[in-house]
Short mmCIF file of C-alpha atoms in Angstrom, two decimals:
data_model
loop_
_atom_site.label_atom_id
_atom_site.label_comp_id
_atom_site.label_asym_id
_atom_site.label_seq_id
_atom_site.Cartn_x
_atom_site.Cartn_y
_atom_site.Cartn_z
CA MET A 1045 -124.52 52.34 27.58
CA GLY A 1046 -121.99 54.10 29.76
CA CYS A 1047 -120.66 57.37 29.56
CA VAL A 1048 -116.61 57.77 28.96
CA ARG A 1049 -114.71 60.41 30.48
CA SER A 1050 -112.44 62.61 28.32
CA ILE A 1051 -108.63 61.95 29.08
CA ALA A 1052 -108.05 65.56 30.80
CA GLU A 1053 -105.75 65.07 33.65
CA PRO A 1054 -102.26 64.62 34.44
CA ALA A 1055 -102.82 61.90 36.11
CA ASP A 1056 -104.98 59.60 32.67
CA PHE A 1057 -100.58 60.27 30.33
CA GLU A 1058 -98.30 58.14 31.34
CA PRO A 1059 -96.09 59.94 34.29
CA GLY A 1060 -92.89 60.23 32.29
CA PHE A 1061 -94.68 62.47 29.08
CA ALA A 1062 -97.03 63.95 31.59
CA ALA A 1063 -93.73 65.52 33.44
CA LEU A 1064 -92.20 66.23 29.59
CA ILE A 1065 -95.57 68.27 28.61
CA LYS A 1066 -95.56 69.79 32.17
CA GLU A 1067 -92.04 70.82 31.45
CA SER A 1068 -91.92 72.36 28.52
CA PHE A 1069 -95.35 73.66 28.34
CA PRO A 1070 -95.99 74.41 31.78
CA ASP A 1071 -99.67 76.76 31.45
CA LEU A 1072 -100.83 74.07 28.65
CA PRO A 1073 -103.89 71.79 29.84
CA PRO A 1074 -104.54 68.05 30.11
CA ALA A 1075 -107.16 69.18 27.72
CA ALA A 1076 -105.38 70.93 24.90
CA VAL A 1077 -102.83 67.28 24.86
CA ALA A 1078 -105.27 65.20 24.07
CA LEU A 1079 -107.29 67.12 22.18
CA ALA A 1080 -103.85 67.35 20.28
CA MET A 1081 -103.39 64.04 20.73
CA ARG A 1082 -106.97 63.20 19.10
CA VAL A 1083 -105.86 65.11 16.00
CA TRP A 1084 -102.23 63.63 14.80
CA GLY A 1085 -104.01 61.00 15.90
CA ARG A 1086 -106.58 60.73 13.55
CA MET A 1087 -104.43 62.49 11.17
CA HIS A 1088 -101.34 60.35 11.08
CA GLY A 1089 -103.31 57.89 10.48
CA LEU A 1090 -104.59 58.47 7.67
CA VAL A 1091 -101.61 59.01 6.32
CA ALA A 1092 -100.19 56.15 7.48
CA LEU A 1093 -102.69 53.87 5.35
CA GLU A 1094 -101.92 55.78 2.39
CA VAL A 1095 -98.25 54.85 2.27
CA TYR A 1096 -98.49 51.66 3.66
CA GLY A 1097 -100.93 51.34 0.64
CA HIS A 1098 -104.30 50.19 2.70
CA LEU A 1099 -106.19 53.47 1.39
CA ARG A 1100 -106.22 52.28 -2.28
CA PRO A 1101 -107.71 48.68 -2.27
CA GLN A 1102 -111.06 51.55 -1.22
CA VAL A 1103 -110.52 54.95 -1.89
CA ARG A 1104 -110.57 56.05 -5.56
CA ASP A 1105 -108.98 59.33 -4.61
CA PRO A 1106 -107.48 58.95 -0.83
CA ALA A 1107 -106.56 62.79 -1.41
CA LYS A 1108 -110.14 63.64 -1.66
CA LEU A 1109 -110.99 61.88 2.03
CA TYR A 1110 -108.21 63.11 3.30
CA ARG A 1111 -109.55 66.69 2.40
CA ALA A 1112 -113.14 65.99 4.35
CA GLU A 1113 -111.59 64.65 7.16
CA LEU A 1114 -108.95 68.03 7.93
CA ARG A 1115 -112.40 69.72 6.80
CA ASP A 1116 -113.98 67.73 9.47
CA LEU A 1117 -111.34 68.06 12.01
CA THR A 1118 -111.46 72.31 11.69
CA THR A 1119 -115.30 72.02 11.56
CA THR A 1120 -115.17 70.23 15.02
CA LEU A 1121 -112.52 72.14 16.47
CA GLY A 1122 -114.96 75.03 15.09
CA LEU A 1123 -112.66 76.72 12.58
CA THR A 1124 -113.32 77.52 8.90
CA SER A 1125 -110.73 77.54 5.99
CA PRO A 1126 -109.18 81.13 4.70
CA PRO A 1127 -113.06 82.36 1.45
CA ASN A 1128 -109.96 82.26 -1.09
CA ARG A 1129 -108.58 79.46 -0.33
CA PRO A 1130 -110.31 75.79 -0.26
CA MET A 1131 -109.57 72.70 1.62
#
């Protein structure tokens, strides 16, 4: 099984998008853009599934799944929730 290379170079993005990012956020590294897209994709995907009614047939409590996904994301990113504020 081959190793999958992470998106981390400006050439990995569509040229117009890469130019927009470079113009708007000149110091933002490509790896940060890729990470933002991955986080957006995960959370947007769950929201879209809920909005279009695709979670209810499989999951009793979609909010619980959403919170679990947020916890997983924060853990993956090395973040923690505030002590008195459960997710």
